[in-house]
mmCIF file with all atom_site columns, C-alpha atoms in Angstrom:
data_model
loop_
_atom_site.group_PDB
_atom_site.id
_atom_site.type_symbol
_atom_site.label_atom_id
_atom_site.label_alt_id
_atom_site.label_comp_id
_atom_site.label_asym_id
_atom_site.label_entity_id
_atom_site.label_seq_id
_atom_site.pdbx_PDB_ins_code
_atom_site.Cartn_x
_atom_site.Cartn_y
_atom_site.Cartn_z
_atom_site.occupancy
_atom_site.B_iso_or_equiv
_atom_site.pdbx_formal_charge
_atom_site.auth_seq_id
_atom_site.auth_comp_id
_atom_site.auth_asym_id
_atom_site.auth_atom_id
_atom_site.pdbx_PDB_model_num
ATOM 1   C CA . MET A 1 1   ? 30.092 0.888   10.252  1.00 0.00 ? 1   MET A CA 1
ATOM 2   C CA . SER A 1 2   ? 28.428 4.065   9.134   1.00 0.00 ? 2   SER A CA 1
ATOM 3   C CA . GLY A 1 3   ? 25.844 5.363   11.587  1.00 0.00 ? 3   GLY A CA 1
ATOM 4   C CA . THR A 1 4   ? 24.298 7.789   9.226   1.00 0.00 ? 4   THR A CA 1
ATOM 5   C CA . LEU A 1 5   ? 24.294 9.397   5.478   1.00 0.00 ? 5   LEU A CA 1
ATOM 6   C CA . MET A 1 6   ? 22.669 12.751  6.841   1.00 0.00 ? 6   MET A CA 1
ATOM 7   C CA . THR A 1 7   ? 25.902 15.004  6.866   1.00 0.00 ? 7   THR A CA 1
ATOM 8   C CA . SER A 1 8   ? 27.631 13.891  3.841   1.00 0.00 ? 8   SER A CA 1
ATOM 9   C CA . PHE A 1 9   ? 24.217 14.001  1.990   1.00 0.00 ? 9   PHE A CA 1
ATOM 10  C CA . LYS A 1 10  ? 23.907 17.458  3.054   1.00 0.00 ? 10  LYS A CA 1
ATOM 11  C CA . ALA A 1 11  ? 27.456 18.481  2.234   1.00 0.00 ? 11  ALA A CA 1
ATOM 12  C CA . ARG A 1 12  ? 26.961 16.727  -1.507  1.00 0.00 ? 12  ARG A CA 1
ATOM 13  C CA . LEU A 1 13  ? 23.551 18.408  -2.103  1.00 0.00 ? 13  LEU A CA 1
ATOM 14  C CA . LEU A 1 14  ? 24.980 21.913  -1.158  1.00 0.00 ? 14  LEU A CA 1
ATOM 15  C CA . THR A 1 15  ? 27.833 21.262  -3.665  1.00 0.00 ? 15  THR A CA 1
ATOM 16  C CA . GLN A 1 16  ? 25.396 20.298  -6.226  1.00 0.00 ? 16  GLN A CA 1
ATOM 17  C CA . LEU A 1 17  ? 23.026 23.342  -5.680  1.00 0.00 ? 17  LEU A CA 1
ATOM 18  C CA . LYS A 1 18  ? 25.784 25.689  -6.110  1.00 0.00 ? 18  LYS A CA 1
ATOM 19  C CA . ALA A 1 19  ? 26.801 24.466  -8.989  1.00 0.00 ? 19  ALA A CA 1
ATOM 20  C CA . ASN A 1 20  ? 23.398 25.125  -10.654 1.00 0.00 ? 20  ASN A CA 1
ATOM 21  C CA . GLY A 1 21  ? 23.409 27.688  -13.168 1.00 0.00 ? 21  GLY A CA 1
ATOM 22  C CA . THR A 1 22  ? 20.235 29.235  -11.907 1.00 0.00 ? 22  THR A CA 1
ATOM 23  C CA . LEU A 1 23  ? 21.462 29.058  -8.104  1.00 0.00 ? 23  LEU A CA 1
ATOM 24  C CA . SER A 1 24  ? 24.857 30.167  -8.622  1.00 0.00 ? 24  SER A CA 1
ATOM 25  C CA . SER A 1 25  ? 24.368 33.703  -8.491  1.00 0.00 ? 25  SER A CA 1
ATOM 26  C CA . ILE A 1 26  ? 22.302 33.767  -4.984  1.00 0.00 ? 26  ILE A CA 1
ATOM 27  C CA . GLN A 1 27  ? 22.863 32.896  -1.767  1.00 0.00 ? 27  GLN A CA 1
ATOM 28  C CA . VAL A 1 28  ? 23.076 29.195  -0.870  1.00 0.00 ? 28  VAL A CA 1
ATOM 29  C CA . THR A 1 29  ? 23.607 27.939  2.347   1.00 0.00 ? 29  THR A CA 1
ATOM 30  C CA . TYR A 1 30  ? 24.322 24.616  4.532   1.00 0.00 ? 30  TYR A CA 1
ATOM 31  C CA . GLY A 1 31  ? 21.927 26.097  7.318   1.00 0.00 ? 31  GLY A CA 1
ATOM 32  C CA . ASP A 1 32  ? 19.532 29.130  7.903   1.00 0.00 ? 32  ASP A CA 1
ATOM 33  C CA . PRO A 1 33  ? 21.688 32.400  7.383   1.00 0.00 ? 33  PRO A CA 1
ATOM 34  C CA . GLY A 1 34  ? 19.603 34.119  10.077  1.00 0.00 ? 34  GLY A CA 1
ATOM 35  C CA . GLY A 1 35  ? 20.065 37.995  9.789   1.00 0.00 ? 35  GLY A CA 1
ATOM 36  C CA . ALA A 1 36  ? 22.429 37.652  7.155   1.00 0.00 ? 36  ALA A CA 1
ATOM 37  C CA . ALA A 1 37  ? 19.844 36.354  4.408   1.00 0.00 ? 37  ALA A CA 1
ATOM 38  C CA . ARG A 1 38  ? 19.683 38.108  1.335   1.00 0.00 ? 38  ARG A CA 1
ATOM 39  C CA . ASN A 1 39  ? 16.549 38.808  -0.711  1.00 0.00 ? 39  ASN A CA 1
ATOM 40  C CA . GLU A 1 40  ? 17.029 35.510  -2.477  1.00 0.00 ? 40  GLU A CA 1
ATOM 41  C CA . CYS A 1 41  ? 18.438 32.617  -0.670  1.00 0.00 ? 41  CYS A CA 1
ATOM 42  C CA . VAL A 1 42  ? 18.024 28.726  -0.542  1.00 0.00 ? 42  VAL A CA 1
ATOM 43  C CA . PHE A 1 43  ? 19.485 26.989  2.356   1.00 0.00 ? 43  PHE A CA 1
ATOM 44  C CA . LEU A 1 44  ? 19.290 23.544  3.910   1.00 0.00 ? 44  LEU A CA 1
ATOM 45  C CA . GLY A 1 45  ? 17.123 22.831  6.952   1.00 0.00 ? 45  GLY A CA 1
ATOM 46  C CA . ASP A 1 46  ? 16.178 20.366  9.255   1.00 0.00 ? 46  ASP A CA 1
ATOM 47  C CA . VAL A 1 47  ? 16.673 16.680  8.819   1.00 0.00 ? 47  VAL A CA 1
ATOM 48  C CA . ILE A 1 48  ? 13.387 14.860  9.917   1.00 0.00 ? 48  ILE A CA 1
ATOM 49  C CA . ASN A 1 49  ? 11.956 11.680  10.037  1.00 0.00 ? 49  ASN A CA 1
ATOM 50  C CA . ASN A 1 50  ? 15.000 9.491   10.052  1.00 0.00 ? 50  ASN A CA 1
ATOM 51  C CA . ARG A 1 51  ? 14.111 6.044   10.182  1.00 0.00 ? 51  ARG A CA 1
ATOM 52  C CA . HIS A 1 52  ? 16.489 2.794   10.096  1.00 0.00 ? 52  HIS A CA 1
ATOM 53  C CA . GLU A 1 53  ? 15.449 -0.786  9.335   1.00 0.00 ? 53  GLU A CA 1
ATOM 54  C CA . PRO A 1 54  ? 18.018 -3.881  9.230   1.00 0.00 ? 54  PRO A CA 1
ATOM 55  C CA . GLU A 1 55  ? 18.195 -5.151  5.614   1.00 0.00 ? 55  GLU A CA 1
ATOM 56  C CA . SER A 1 56  ? 18.284 -8.759  7.281   1.00 0.00 ? 56  SER A CA 1
ATOM 57  C CA . LEU A 1 57  ? 17.730 -10.245 10.786  1.00 0.00 ? 57  LEU A CA 1
ATOM 58  C CA . SER A 1 58  ? 21.291 -11.864 11.671  1.00 0.00 ? 58  SER A CA 1
ATOM 59  C CA . THR A 1 59  ? 23.948 -11.451 14.419  1.00 0.00 ? 59  THR A CA 1
ATOM 60  C CA . GLY A 1 60  ? 27.161 -9.117  13.892  1.00 0.00 ? 60  GLY A CA 1
ATOM 61  C CA . ARG A 1 61  ? 27.286 -6.080  11.692  1.00 0.00 ? 61  ARG A CA 1
ATOM 62  C CA . ARG A 1 62  ? 24.149 -5.757  9.804   1.00 0.00 ? 62  ARG A CA 1
ATOM 63  C CA . ARG A 1 63  ? 23.562 -3.677  6.597   1.00 0.00 ? 63  ARG A CA 1
ATOM 64  C CA . ARG A 1 64  ? 20.571 -1.243  7.227   1.00 0.00 ? 64  ARG A CA 1
ATOM 65  C CA . ILE A 1 65  ? 18.431 1.014   5.133   1.00 0.00 ? 65  ILE A CA 1
ATOM 66  C CA . GLU A 1 66  ? 18.123 4.575   6.293   1.00 0.00 ? 66  GLU A CA 1
ATOM 67  C CA . GLU A 1 67  ? 15.605 6.934   5.106   1.00 0.00 ? 67  GLU A CA 1
ATOM 68  C CA . PHE A 1 68  ? 15.084 10.513  6.091   1.00 0.00 ? 68  PHE A CA 1
ATOM 69  C CA . ASP A 1 69  ? 13.654 13.862  4.856   1.00 0.00 ? 69  ASP A CA 1
ATOM 70  C CA . LEU A 1 70  ? 15.604 16.750  4.306   1.00 0.00 ? 70  LEU A CA 1
ATOM 71  C CA . GLU A 1 71  ? 14.003 20.479  4.218   1.00 0.00 ? 71  GLU A CA 1
ATOM 72  C CA . VAL A 1 72  ? 15.580 22.744  1.587   1.00 0.00 ? 72  VAL A CA 1
ATOM 73  C CA . ILE A 1 73  ? 13.929 26.444  2.007   1.00 0.00 ? 73  ILE A CA 1
ATOM 74  C CA . VAL A 1 74  ? 13.801 28.955  -0.644  1.00 0.00 ? 74  VAL A CA 1
ATOM 75  C CA . GLY A 1 75  ? 13.110 32.607  0.408   1.00 0.00 ? 75  GLY A CA 1
ATOM 76  C CA . VAL A 1 76  ? 12.292 35.533  -1.603  1.00 0.00 ? 76  VAL A CA 1
ATOM 77  C CA . GLY A 1 77  ? 11.946 39.018  -0.594  1.00 0.00 ? 77  GLY A CA 1
ATOM 78  C CA . SER A 1 78  ? 11.152 41.929  -2.914  1.00 0.00 ? 78  SER A CA 1
ATOM 79  C CA . LYS A 1 79  ? 10.823 45.670  -2.641  1.00 0.00 ? 79  LYS A CA 1
ATOM 80  C CA . ALA A 1 80  ? 7.405  46.709  -1.618  1.00 0.00 ? 80  ALA A CA 1
ATOM 81  C CA . ARG A 1 81  ? 6.127  47.828  -5.109  1.00 0.00 ? 81  ARG A CA 1
ATOM 82  C CA . SER A 1 82  ? 6.455  44.020  -6.227  1.00 0.00 ? 82  SER A CA 1
ATOM 83  C CA . SER A 1 83  ? 3.309  42.305  -6.410  1.00 0.00 ? 83  SER A CA 1
ATOM 84  C CA . PRO A 1 84  ? 2.824  38.949  -4.313  1.00 0.00 ? 84  PRO A CA 1
ATOM 85  C CA . GLN A 1 85  ? 2.198  36.939  -7.457  1.00 0.00 ? 85  GLN A CA 1
ATOM 86  C CA . ASP A 1 86  ? 5.545  37.939  -9.092  1.00 0.00 ? 86  ASP A CA 1
ATOM 87  C CA . ASN A 1 87  ? 7.425  37.268  -5.750  1.00 0.00 ? 87  ASN A CA 1
ATOM 88  C CA . GLU A 1 88  ? 5.885  33.714  -5.675  1.00 0.00 ? 88  GLU A CA 1
ATOM 89  C CA . ALA A 1 89  ? 6.752  33.343  -9.565  1.00 0.00 ? 89  ALA A CA 1
ATOM 90  C CA . ARG A 1 90  ? 10.622 34.225  -8.780  1.00 0.00 ? 90  ARG A CA 1
ATOM 91  C CA . ALA A 1 91  ? 10.609 31.520  -5.850  1.00 0.00 ? 91  ALA A CA 1
ATOM 92  C CA . VAL A 1 92  ? 9.042  28.994  -7.782  1.00 0.00 ? 92  VAL A CA 1
ATOM 93  C CA . VAL A 1 93  ? 11.956 29.272  -10.569 1.00 0.00 ? 93  VAL A CA 1
ATOM 94  C CA . LEU A 1 94  ? 14.350 29.032  -7.670  1.00 0.00 ? 94  LEU A CA 1
ATOM 95  C CA . ALA A 1 95  ? 12.544 26.003  -6.439  1.00 0.00 ? 95  ALA A CA 1
ATOM 96  C CA . ASP A 1 96  ? 12.522 24.259  -9.890  1.00 0.00 ? 96  ASP A CA 1
ATOM 97  C CA . ALA A 1 97  ? 16.167 24.712  -9.735  1.00 0.00 ? 97  ALA A CA 1
ATOM 98  C CA . VAL A 1 98  ? 16.463 22.742  -6.588  1.00 0.00 ? 98  VAL A CA 1
ATOM 99  C CA . GLU A 1 99  ? 14.294 20.089  -8.111  1.00 0.00 ? 99  GLU A CA 1
ATOM 100 C CA . THR A 1 100 ? 16.225 19.924  -11.170 1.00 0.00 ? 100 THR A CA 1
ATOM 101 C CA . VAL A 1 101 ? 19.473 19.141  -9.303  1.00 0.00 ? 101 VAL A CA 1
ATOM 102 C CA . ILE A 1 102 ? 17.653 16.209  -7.844  1.00 0.00 ? 102 ILE A CA 1
ATOM 103 C CA . VAL A 1 103 ? 16.067 14.944  -10.776 1.00 0.00 ? 103 VAL A CA 1
ATOM 104 C CA . GLU A 1 104 ? 18.823 14.993  -12.821 1.00 0.00 ? 104 GLU A CA 1
ATOM 105 C CA . ASP A 1 105 ? 21.093 13.313  -10.596 1.00 0.00 ? 105 ASP A CA 1
ATOM 106 C CA . PRO A 1 106 ? 19.190 11.343  -7.699  1.00 0.00 ? 106 PRO A CA 1
ATOM 107 C CA . GLN A 1 107 ? 22.393 9.738   -6.500  1.00 0.00 ? 107 GLN A CA 1
ATOM 108 C CA . LEU A 1 108 ? 24.172 12.894  -5.989  1.00 0.00 ? 108 LEU A CA 1
ATOM 109 C CA . ASN A 1 109 ? 26.928 12.257  -7.946  1.00 0.00 ? 109 ASN A CA 1
ATOM 110 C CA . ASP A 1 110 ? 27.380 8.362   -6.701  1.00 0.00 ? 110 ASP A CA 1
ATOM 111 C CA . LEU A 1 111 ? 27.444 9.478   -3.029  1.00 0.00 ? 111 LEU A CA 1
ATOM 112 C CA . SER A 1 112 ? 28.698 6.561   -1.363  1.00 0.00 ? 112 SER A CA 1
ATOM 113 C CA . GLY A 1 113 ? 25.700 4.631   0.248   1.00 0.00 ? 113 GLY A CA 1
ATOM 114 C CA . LEU A 1 114 ? 22.992 6.582   -1.314  1.00 0.00 ? 114 LEU A CA 1
ATOM 115 C CA . LEU A 1 115 ? 20.502 4.485   -3.132  1.00 0.00 ? 115 LEU A CA 1
ATOM 116 C CA . TYR A 1 116 ? 18.281 7.788   -4.419  1.00 0.00 ? 116 TYR A CA 1
ATOM 117 C CA . CYS A 1 117 ? 16.758 11.049  -3.417  1.00 0.00 ? 117 CYS A CA 1
ATOM 118 C CA . GLN A 1 118 ? 13.611 12.732  -4.461  1.00 0.00 ? 118 GLN A CA 1
ATOM 119 C CA . VAL A 1 119 ? 11.466 15.689  -4.051  1.00 0.00 ? 119 VAL A CA 1
ATOM 120 C CA . SER A 1 120 ? 8.415  14.045  -1.624  1.00 0.00 ? 120 SER A CA 1
ATOM 121 C CA . SER A 1 121 ? 6.491  17.364  -1.241  1.00 0.00 ? 121 SER A CA 1
ATOM 122 C CA . ILE A 1 122 ? 6.360  21.233  -1.643  1.00 0.00 ? 122 ILE A CA 1
ATOM 123 C CA . GLU A 1 123 ? 4.779  23.703  0.503   1.00 0.00 ? 123 GLU A CA 1
ATOM 124 C CA . MET A 1 124 ? 4.506  27.625  -0.271  1.00 0.00 ? 124 MET A CA 1
ATOM 125 C CA . SER A 1 125 ? 3.497  30.527  1.950   1.00 0.00 ? 125 SER A CA 1
ATOM 126 C CA . THR A 1 126 ? 3.825  34.465  1.206   1.00 0.00 ? 126 THR A CA 1
ATOM 127 C CA . VAL A 1 127 ? 3.376  37.252  3.716   1.00 0.00 ? 127 VAL A CA 1
ATOM 128 C CA . GLU A 1 128 ? 3.130  40.877  2.951   1.00 0.00 ? 128 GLU A CA 1
ATOM 129 C CA . THR A 1 129 ? 5.595  42.999  5.149   1.00 0.00 ? 129 THR A CA 1
ATOM 130 C CA . GLY A 1 130 ? 6.404  46.491  5.439   1.00 0.00 ? 130 GLY A CA 1
ATOM 131 C CA . GLU A 1 131 ? 9.102  46.076  3.063   1.00 0.00 ? 131 GLU A CA 1
ATOM 132 C CA . GLY A 1 132 ? 7.440  43.901  0.433   1.00 0.00 ? 132 GLY A CA 1
ATOM 133 C CA . PRO A 1 133 ? 6.139  40.459  -0.055  1.00 0.00 ? 133 PRO A CA 1
ATOM 134 C CA . PHE A 1 134 ? 8.491  37.696  1.188   1.00 0.00 ? 134 PHE A CA 1
ATOM 135 C CA . THR A 1 135 ? 7.678  33.997  -0.036  1.00 0.00 ? 135 THR A CA 1
ATOM 136 C CA . THR A 1 136 ? 8.943  30.928  1.423   1.00 0.00 ? 136 THR A CA 1
ATOM 137 C CA . ILE A 1 137 ? 9.018  27.544  -0.538  1.00 0.00 ? 137 ILE A CA 1
ATOM 138 C CA . THR A 1 138 ? 9.909  24.306  1.447   1.00 0.00 ? 138 THR A CA 1
ATOM 139 C CA . LEU A 1 139 ? 10.978 21.314  -0.330  1.00 0.00 ? 139 LEU A CA 1
ATOM 140 C CA . THR A 1 140 ? 11.033 18.272  1.414   1.00 0.00 ? 140 THR A CA 1
ATOM 141 C CA . ILE A 1 141 ? 13.820 15.818  0.043   1.00 0.00 ? 141 ILE A CA 1
ATOM 142 C CA . ASN A 1 142 ? 13.272 12.215  0.703   1.00 0.00 ? 142 ASN A CA 1
ATOM 143 C CA . ALA A 1 143 ? 16.738 10.205  0.642   1.00 0.00 ? 143 ALA A CA 1
ATOM 144 C CA . LYS A 1 144 ? 17.095 6.335   1.133   1.00 0.00 ? 144 LYS A CA 1
ATOM 145 C CA . ALA A 1 145 ? 20.764 4.916   1.880   1.00 0.00 ? 145 ALA A CA 1
ATOM 146 C CA . ARG A 1 146 ? 22.281 1.938   2.607   1.00 0.00 ? 146 ARG A CA 1
ATOM 147 C CA . LEU A 1 147 ? 24.448 1.832   5.559   1.00 0.00 ? 147 LEU A CA 1
ATOM 148 C CA . THR A 1 148 ? 27.244 -0.985  5.979   1.00 0.00 ? 148 THR A CA 1
#
């Protein structure tokens, strides 16, 4: 009986993101790269709102529906001479590439148990640092799976 699909979902999504043509030349990591982050990076963040519901009420082993949200973070930093608007535009290109991976294959290459995943929300913020603008886009990916 599978307890959760979270880790296999993250691993498969990472593989799919690294294979994307737009993202293949930038840093894409399983978790926050911290101080090792490059000027352009995509990383898998926290799993939030994990919920399990039984598919039916019966005794013994029961199939469950698992639904959770995974945050995928896009970070783009630029030189001081870059405009915040240009920085945001580049971050949106990378976020669009993440969304394309999800839209084109919502079952992540037939990941066992995964019913679908989809982008459920996107947030963006830009700060101006002494080194130039830094833009962060957080995509929330909603996943739904059947656990047996």
